[in-house]
GROMACS .gro file of C-alpha atoms in nm:
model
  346
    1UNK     CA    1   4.549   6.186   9.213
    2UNK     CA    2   4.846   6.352   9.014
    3UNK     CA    3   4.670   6.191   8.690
    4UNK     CA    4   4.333   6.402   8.705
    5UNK     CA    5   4.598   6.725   8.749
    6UNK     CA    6   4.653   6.743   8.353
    7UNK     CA    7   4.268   6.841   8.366
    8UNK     CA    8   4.171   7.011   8.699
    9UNK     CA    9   4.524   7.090   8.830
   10UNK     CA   10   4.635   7.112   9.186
   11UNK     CA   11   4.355   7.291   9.329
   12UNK     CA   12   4.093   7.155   9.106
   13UNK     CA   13   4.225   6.823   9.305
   14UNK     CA   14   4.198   6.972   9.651
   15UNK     CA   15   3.843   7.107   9.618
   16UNK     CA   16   3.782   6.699   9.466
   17UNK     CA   17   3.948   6.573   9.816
   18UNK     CA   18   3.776   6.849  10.013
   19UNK     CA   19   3.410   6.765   9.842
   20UNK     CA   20   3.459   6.319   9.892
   21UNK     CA   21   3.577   6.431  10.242
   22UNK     CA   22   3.272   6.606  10.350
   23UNK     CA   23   3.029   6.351  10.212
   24UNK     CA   24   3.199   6.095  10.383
   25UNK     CA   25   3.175   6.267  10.688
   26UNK     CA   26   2.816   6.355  10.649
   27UNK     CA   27   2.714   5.983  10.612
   28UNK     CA   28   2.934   5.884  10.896
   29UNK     CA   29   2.771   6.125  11.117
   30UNK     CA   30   2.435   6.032  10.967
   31UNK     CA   31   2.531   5.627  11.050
   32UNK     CA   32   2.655   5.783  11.457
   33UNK     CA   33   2.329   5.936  11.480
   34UNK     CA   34   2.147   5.616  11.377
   35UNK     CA   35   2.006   5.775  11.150
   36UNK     CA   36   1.918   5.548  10.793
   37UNK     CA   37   2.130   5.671  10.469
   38UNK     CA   38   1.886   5.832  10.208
   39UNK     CA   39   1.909   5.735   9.819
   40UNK     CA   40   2.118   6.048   9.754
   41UNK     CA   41   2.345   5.980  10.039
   42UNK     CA   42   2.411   5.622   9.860
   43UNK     CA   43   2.432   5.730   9.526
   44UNK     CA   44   2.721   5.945   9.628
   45UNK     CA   45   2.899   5.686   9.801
   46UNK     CA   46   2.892   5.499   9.502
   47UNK     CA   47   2.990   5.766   9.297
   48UNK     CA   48   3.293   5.813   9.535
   49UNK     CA   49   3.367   5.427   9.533
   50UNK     CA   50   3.329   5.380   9.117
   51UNK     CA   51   3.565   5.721   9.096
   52UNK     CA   52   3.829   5.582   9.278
   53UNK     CA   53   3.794   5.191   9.128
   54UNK     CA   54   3.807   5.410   8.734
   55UNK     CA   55   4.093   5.634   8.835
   56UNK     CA   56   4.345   5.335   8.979
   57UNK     CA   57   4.267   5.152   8.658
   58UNK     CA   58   4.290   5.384   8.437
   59UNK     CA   59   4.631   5.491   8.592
   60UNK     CA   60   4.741   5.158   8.594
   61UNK     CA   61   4.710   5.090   8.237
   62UNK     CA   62   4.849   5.459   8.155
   63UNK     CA   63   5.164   5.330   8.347
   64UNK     CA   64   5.182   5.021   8.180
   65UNK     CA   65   5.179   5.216   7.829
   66UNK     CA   66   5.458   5.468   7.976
   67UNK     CA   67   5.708   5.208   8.065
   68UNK     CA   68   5.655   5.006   7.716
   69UNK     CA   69   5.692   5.333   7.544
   70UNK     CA   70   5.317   5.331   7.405
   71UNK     CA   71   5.239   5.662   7.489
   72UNK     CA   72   5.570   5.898   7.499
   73UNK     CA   73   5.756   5.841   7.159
   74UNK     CA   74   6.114   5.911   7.162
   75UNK     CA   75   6.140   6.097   6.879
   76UNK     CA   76   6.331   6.320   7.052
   77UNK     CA   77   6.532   6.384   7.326
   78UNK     CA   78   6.753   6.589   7.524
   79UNK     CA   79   7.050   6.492   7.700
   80UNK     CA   80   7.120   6.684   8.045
   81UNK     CA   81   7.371   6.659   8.274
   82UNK     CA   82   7.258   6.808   8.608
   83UNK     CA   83   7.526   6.923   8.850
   84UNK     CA   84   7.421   6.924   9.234
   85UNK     CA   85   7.712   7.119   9.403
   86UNK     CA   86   7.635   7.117   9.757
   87UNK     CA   87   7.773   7.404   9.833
   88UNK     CA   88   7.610   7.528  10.179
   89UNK     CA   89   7.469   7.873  10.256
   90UNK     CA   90   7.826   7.856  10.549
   91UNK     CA   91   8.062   7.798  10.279
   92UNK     CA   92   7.912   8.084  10.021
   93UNK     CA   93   7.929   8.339  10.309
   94UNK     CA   94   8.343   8.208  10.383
   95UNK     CA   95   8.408   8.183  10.016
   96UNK     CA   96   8.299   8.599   9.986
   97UNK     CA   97   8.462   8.671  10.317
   98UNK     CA   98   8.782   8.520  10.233
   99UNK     CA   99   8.749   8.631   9.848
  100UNK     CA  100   8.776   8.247   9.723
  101UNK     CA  101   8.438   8.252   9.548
  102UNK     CA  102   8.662   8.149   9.230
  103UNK     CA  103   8.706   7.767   9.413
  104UNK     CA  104   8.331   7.737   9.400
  105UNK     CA  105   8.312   7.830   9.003
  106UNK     CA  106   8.585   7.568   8.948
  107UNK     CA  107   8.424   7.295   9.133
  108UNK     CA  108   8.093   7.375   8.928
  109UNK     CA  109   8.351   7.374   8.620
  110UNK     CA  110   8.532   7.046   8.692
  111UNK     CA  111   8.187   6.831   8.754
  112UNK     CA  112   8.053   6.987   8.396
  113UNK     CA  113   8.358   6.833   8.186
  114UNK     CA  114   8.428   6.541   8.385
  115UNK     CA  115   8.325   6.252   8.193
  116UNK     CA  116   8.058   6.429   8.000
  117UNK     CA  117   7.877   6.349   7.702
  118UNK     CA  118   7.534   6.525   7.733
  119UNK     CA  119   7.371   6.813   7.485
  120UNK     CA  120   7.282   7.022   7.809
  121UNK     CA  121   7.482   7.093   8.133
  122UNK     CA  122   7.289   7.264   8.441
  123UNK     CA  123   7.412   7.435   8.699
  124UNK     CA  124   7.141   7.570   9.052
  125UNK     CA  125   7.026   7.877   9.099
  126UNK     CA  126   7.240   8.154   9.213
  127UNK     CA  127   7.533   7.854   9.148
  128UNK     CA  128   7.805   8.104   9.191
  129UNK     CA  129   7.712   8.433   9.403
  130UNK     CA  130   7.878   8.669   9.156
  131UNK     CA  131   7.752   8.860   8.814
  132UNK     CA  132   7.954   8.567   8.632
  133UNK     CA  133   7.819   8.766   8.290
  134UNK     CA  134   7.970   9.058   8.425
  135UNK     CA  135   8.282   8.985   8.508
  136UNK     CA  136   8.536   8.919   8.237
  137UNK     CA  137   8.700   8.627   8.444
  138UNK     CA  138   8.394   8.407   8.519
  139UNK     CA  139   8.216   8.488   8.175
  140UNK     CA  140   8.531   8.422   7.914
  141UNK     CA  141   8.596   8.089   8.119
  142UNK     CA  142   8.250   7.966   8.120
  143UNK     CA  143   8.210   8.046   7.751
  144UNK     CA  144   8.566   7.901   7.670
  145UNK     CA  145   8.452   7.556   7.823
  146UNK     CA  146   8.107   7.561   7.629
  147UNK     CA  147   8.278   7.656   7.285
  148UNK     CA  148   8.571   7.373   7.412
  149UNK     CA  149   8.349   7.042   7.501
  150UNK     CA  150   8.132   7.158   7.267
  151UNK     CA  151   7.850   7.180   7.530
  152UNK     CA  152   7.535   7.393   7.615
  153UNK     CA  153   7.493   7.543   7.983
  154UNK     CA  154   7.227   7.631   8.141
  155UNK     CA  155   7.277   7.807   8.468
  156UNK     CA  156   7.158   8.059   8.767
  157UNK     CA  157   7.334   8.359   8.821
  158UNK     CA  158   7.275   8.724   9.024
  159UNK     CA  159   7.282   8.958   8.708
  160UNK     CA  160   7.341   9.306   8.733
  161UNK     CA  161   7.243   9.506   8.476
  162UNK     CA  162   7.424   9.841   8.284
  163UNK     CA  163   7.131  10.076   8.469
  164UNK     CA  164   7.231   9.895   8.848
  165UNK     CA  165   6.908   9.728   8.834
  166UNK     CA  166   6.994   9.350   8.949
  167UNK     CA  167   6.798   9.035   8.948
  168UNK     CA  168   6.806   8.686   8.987
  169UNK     CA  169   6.883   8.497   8.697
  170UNK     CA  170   6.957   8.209   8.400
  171UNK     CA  171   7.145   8.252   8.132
  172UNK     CA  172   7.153   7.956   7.828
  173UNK     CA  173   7.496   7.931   7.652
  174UNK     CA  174   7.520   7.761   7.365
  175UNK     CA  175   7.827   7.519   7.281
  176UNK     CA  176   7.947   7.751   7.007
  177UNK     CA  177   7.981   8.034   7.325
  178UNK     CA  178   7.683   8.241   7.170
  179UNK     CA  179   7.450   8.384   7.479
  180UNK     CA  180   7.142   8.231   7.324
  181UNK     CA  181   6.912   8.343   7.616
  182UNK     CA  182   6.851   8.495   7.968
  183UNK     CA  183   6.557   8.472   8.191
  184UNK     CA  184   6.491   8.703   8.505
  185UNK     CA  185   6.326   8.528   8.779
  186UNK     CA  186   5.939   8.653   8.799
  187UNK     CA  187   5.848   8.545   9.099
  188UNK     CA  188   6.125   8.686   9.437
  189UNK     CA  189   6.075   8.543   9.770
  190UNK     CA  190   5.912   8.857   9.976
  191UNK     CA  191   6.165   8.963  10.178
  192UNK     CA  192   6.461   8.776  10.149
  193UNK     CA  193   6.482   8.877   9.790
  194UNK     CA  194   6.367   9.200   9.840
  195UNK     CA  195   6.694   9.328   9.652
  196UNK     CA  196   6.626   9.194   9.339
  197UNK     CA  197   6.435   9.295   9.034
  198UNK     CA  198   6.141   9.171   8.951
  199UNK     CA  199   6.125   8.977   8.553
  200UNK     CA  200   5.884   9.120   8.342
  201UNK     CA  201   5.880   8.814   8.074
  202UNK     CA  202   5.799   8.405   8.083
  203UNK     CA  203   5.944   8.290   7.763
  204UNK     CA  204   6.112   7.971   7.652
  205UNK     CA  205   6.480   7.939   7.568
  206UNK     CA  206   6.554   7.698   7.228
  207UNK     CA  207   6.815   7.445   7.220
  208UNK     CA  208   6.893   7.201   6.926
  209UNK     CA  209   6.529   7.340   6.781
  210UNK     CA  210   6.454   7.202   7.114
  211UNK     CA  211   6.214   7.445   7.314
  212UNK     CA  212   6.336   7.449   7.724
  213UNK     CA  213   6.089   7.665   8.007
  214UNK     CA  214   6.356   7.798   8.264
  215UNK     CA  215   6.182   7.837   8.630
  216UNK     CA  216   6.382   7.956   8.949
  217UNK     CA  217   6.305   7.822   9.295
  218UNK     CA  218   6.010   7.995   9.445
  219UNK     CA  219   5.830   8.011   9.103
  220UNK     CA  220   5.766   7.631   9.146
  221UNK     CA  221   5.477   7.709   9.373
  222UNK     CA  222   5.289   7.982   9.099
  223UNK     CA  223   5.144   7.665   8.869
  224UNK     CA  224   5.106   7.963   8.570
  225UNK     CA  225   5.465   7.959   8.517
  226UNK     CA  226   5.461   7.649   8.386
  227UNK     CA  227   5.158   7.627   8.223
  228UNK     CA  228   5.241   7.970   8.064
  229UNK     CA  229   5.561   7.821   7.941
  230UNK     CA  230   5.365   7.515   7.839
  231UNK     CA  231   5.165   7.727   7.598
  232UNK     CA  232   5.479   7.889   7.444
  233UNK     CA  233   5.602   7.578   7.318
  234UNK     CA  234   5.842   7.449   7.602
  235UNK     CA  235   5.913   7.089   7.560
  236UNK     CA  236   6.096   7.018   7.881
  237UNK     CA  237   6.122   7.211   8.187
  238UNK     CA  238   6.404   7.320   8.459
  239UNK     CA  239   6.366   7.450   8.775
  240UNK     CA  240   6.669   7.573   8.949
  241UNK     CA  241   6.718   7.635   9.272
  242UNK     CA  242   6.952   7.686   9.584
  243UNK     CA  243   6.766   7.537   9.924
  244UNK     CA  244   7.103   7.543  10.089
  245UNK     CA  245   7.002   7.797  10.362
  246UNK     CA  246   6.678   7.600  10.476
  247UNK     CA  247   6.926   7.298  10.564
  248UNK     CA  248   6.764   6.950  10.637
  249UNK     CA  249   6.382   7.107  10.670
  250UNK     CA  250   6.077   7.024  10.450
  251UNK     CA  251   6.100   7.278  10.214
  252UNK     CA  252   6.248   7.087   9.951
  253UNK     CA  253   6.074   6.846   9.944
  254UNK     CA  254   5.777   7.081   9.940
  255UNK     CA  255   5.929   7.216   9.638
  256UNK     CA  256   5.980   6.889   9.495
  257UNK     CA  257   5.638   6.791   9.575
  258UNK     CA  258   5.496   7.106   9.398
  259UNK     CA  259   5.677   7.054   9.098
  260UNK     CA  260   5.550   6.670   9.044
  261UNK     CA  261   5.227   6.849   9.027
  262UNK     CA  262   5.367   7.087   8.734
  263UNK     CA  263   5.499   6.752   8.561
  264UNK     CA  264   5.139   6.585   8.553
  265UNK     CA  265   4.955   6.922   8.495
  266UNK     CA  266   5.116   7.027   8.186
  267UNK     CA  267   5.209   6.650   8.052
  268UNK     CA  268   5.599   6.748   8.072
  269UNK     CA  269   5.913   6.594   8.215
  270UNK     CA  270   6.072   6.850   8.490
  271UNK     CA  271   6.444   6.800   8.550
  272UNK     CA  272   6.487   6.974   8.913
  273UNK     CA  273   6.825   7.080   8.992
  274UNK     CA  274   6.879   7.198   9.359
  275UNK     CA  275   7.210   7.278   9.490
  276UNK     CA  276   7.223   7.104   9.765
  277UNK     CA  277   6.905   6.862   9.698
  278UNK     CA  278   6.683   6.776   9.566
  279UNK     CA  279   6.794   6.736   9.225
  280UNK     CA  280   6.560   6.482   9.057
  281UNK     CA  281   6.357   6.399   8.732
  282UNK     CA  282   6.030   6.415   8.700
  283UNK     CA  283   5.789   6.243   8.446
  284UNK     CA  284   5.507   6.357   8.264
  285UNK     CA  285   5.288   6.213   8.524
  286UNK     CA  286   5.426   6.334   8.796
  287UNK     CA  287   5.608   6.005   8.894
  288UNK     CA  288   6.016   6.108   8.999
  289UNK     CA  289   6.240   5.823   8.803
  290UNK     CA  290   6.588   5.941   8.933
  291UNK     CA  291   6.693   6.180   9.251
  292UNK     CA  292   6.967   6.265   9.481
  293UNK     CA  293   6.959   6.263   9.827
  294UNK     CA  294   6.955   6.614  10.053
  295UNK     CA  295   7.365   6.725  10.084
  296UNK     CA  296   7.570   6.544   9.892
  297UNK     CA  297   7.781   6.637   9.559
  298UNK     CA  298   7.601   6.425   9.308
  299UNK     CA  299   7.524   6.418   8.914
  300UNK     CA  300   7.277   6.301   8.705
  301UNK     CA  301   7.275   6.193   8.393
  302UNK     CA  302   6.971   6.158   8.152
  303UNK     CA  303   6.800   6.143   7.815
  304UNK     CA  304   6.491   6.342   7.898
  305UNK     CA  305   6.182   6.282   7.617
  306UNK     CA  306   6.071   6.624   7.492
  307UNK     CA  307   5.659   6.582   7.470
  308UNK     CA  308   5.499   6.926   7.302
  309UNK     CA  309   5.141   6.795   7.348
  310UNK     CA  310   4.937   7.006   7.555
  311UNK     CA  311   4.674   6.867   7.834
  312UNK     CA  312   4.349   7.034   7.917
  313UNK     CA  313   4.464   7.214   8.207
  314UNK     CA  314   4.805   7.356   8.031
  315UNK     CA  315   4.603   7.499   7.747
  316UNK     CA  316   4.280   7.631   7.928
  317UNK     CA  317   4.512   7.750   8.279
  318UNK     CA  318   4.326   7.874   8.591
  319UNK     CA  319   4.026   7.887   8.352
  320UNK     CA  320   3.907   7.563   8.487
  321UNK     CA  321   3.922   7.695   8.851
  322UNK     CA  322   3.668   7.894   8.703
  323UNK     CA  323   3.432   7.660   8.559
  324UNK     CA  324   3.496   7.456   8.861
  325UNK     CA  325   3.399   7.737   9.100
  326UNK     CA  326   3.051   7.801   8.857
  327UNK     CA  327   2.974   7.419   8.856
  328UNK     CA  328   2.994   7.430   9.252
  329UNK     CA  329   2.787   7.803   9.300
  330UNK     CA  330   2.517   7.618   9.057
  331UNK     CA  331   2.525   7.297   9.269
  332UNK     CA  332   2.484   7.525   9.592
  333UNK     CA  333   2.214   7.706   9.387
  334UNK     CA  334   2.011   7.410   9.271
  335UNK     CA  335   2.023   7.235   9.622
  336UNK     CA  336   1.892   7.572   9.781
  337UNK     CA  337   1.606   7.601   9.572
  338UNK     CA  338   1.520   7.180   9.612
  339UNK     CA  339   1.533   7.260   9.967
  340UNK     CA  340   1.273   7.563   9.973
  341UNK     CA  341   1.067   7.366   9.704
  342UNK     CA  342   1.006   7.087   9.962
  343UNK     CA  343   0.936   7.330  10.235
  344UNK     CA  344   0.666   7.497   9.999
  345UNK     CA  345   0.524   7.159   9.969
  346UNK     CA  346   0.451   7.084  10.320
   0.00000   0.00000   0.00000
């Protein structure tokens, strides 16, 4: 089903599953009740069975032409180095306690130059829990090793801001040290992030004359993030984020789950970068080709394909929930008025 996203999206999907659901149930109920199938019953069962048959063919062949390189040219390409921490919510709150928070910005530091020969290096969300553009010591070093290894880095950080305002950020360095971009989170978890700012802008950052679409954890579930992102050019997309506190629940793989949806609806490879898992990447179809598993210091390596092309859902957005909601009140419509046109009859 992830195919049909880059046209419907997500929920365009689920009121799909929802519709073949119900008409399956009616004629099951119908069969229970002895009751004989009418033509209309049959024509949609048939409909139902010839949608499915078309759609696993044609996704077939579509993955066929991916993995011989028929349909994504590598024209160009972005090498990233993602850098999965795992550094849990316990040891955060005893590196601030104890003052050691430095020990957590050099182990992000040491993984980013060890053996590294990517464009891109990403750290998580919130990777260090201190205003590391703020503070002379954090910001000169992580500058220093960008203008150094001649690298890029991409990473989350709290920001707070000359007028005290403070919000959840990512800031793109480029490997010359120039700040070429920050990004304030949009979305905040209610509640838990009830401290920060909200970001007023959803903008791309450029890299290489490469165009990049930043999201941050909890935006993975708003599908116009993306899609918005989409239509300003972004090539690739990140997500960062920090599930550390949820430990070994289902929320990232939720998150995970949500953003394989982004992938196929906007025809763009996601890299995800969790800090303590899931870190994975995501094709344009929503298929994951590489991942780490839940708590473990891991990297990843990869040559992601930058693909500009647009699909009919990242271009027209919740518009088609739209259409599809007018193509279903018209259905409802129509069958209303066949119904009281029979009972007129009799």
């Amino acid at each position: 089903m992830l195919y049909l996203s880059k046209y419907i999206g997500l929920y365009g999907i689920s009121f799909v599953v929802v519709l073949i659901n119900v008409i399956i149930l009616e004629s099951i109920l119908k069969l229970k009740e002895n009751k004989k199938l009418k033509k209309n019953d049959i024509k949609y069962i048939i409909f139902i069975l010839g949608f499915f048959l078309a759609y696993f063919v044609f996704n077939s062949s579509n993955d066929i032409k991916n993995i011989n390189g028929i349909n994504i040219k590598k024209k160009e390409t972005l090498k990233v180095r993602l850098i999965q921490g795992n550094i849990t919510a316990k040891e955060y709150k005893k590196a601030e306690e104890k003052n050691k928070m430095k020990n957590i910005f050099e182990k992000y530091m040491n993984l980013s130059i060890k053996e590294n020969s990517s464009e891109l290096i990403v750290w998580p969300e919130t990777a260090v829990h201190r205003w590391i553009m703020r503070i002379p010591e954090y910001k000169n070093k992580i500058i220093n090793i960008a203008k150094t290894n001649k690298i890029n880095i991409l990473f989350g950080t709290p920001d707070l801001e000359p007028n005290d305002e403070e919000y959840n950020s990512a800031f793109l360095i480029s490997k010359t040290g120039k700040i070429l971009g920050k990004y304030n989170k949009n979305y905040t978890v209610p509640f838990y992030e009830s401290y920060f700012k909200k970001g007023k802008e959803i903008r791309p950052f450029e890299i290489n004359n490469i165009k990049i679409g930043v999201e941050i954890c909890f935006e993975a579930f708003f599908q116009n993030v993306s899609t918005e992102l989409k239509q300003k050019g972004a090539g690739i997309i990140f997500l960062l984020s920090n599930n550390g506190l949820f430990g070994y629940s289902n929320i990232p793989y939720i998150t995970s789950a949500f953003m394989q949806f982004r992938a196929a609806e906007n025809n763009v490879y996601v890299a995800q970068l969790m800090n303590t898992g899931i870190t994975q990447i995501i094709n344009n179809n929503g298929k994951v080709l590489k991942k780490t598993k839940l708590f473990e210091t891991k990297i990843i390596n990869y040559e992601i394909p930058v693909i500009y092309k647009q699909t009919i859902y990242s271009k027209y957005g919740e518009t088609t929930y739209y259409i599809i909601t007018i193509l279903f009140l018209v259905i409802i419509i129509a069958m209303l008025l066949k119904i009281q046109m029979r009972r007129r009859k009799k």
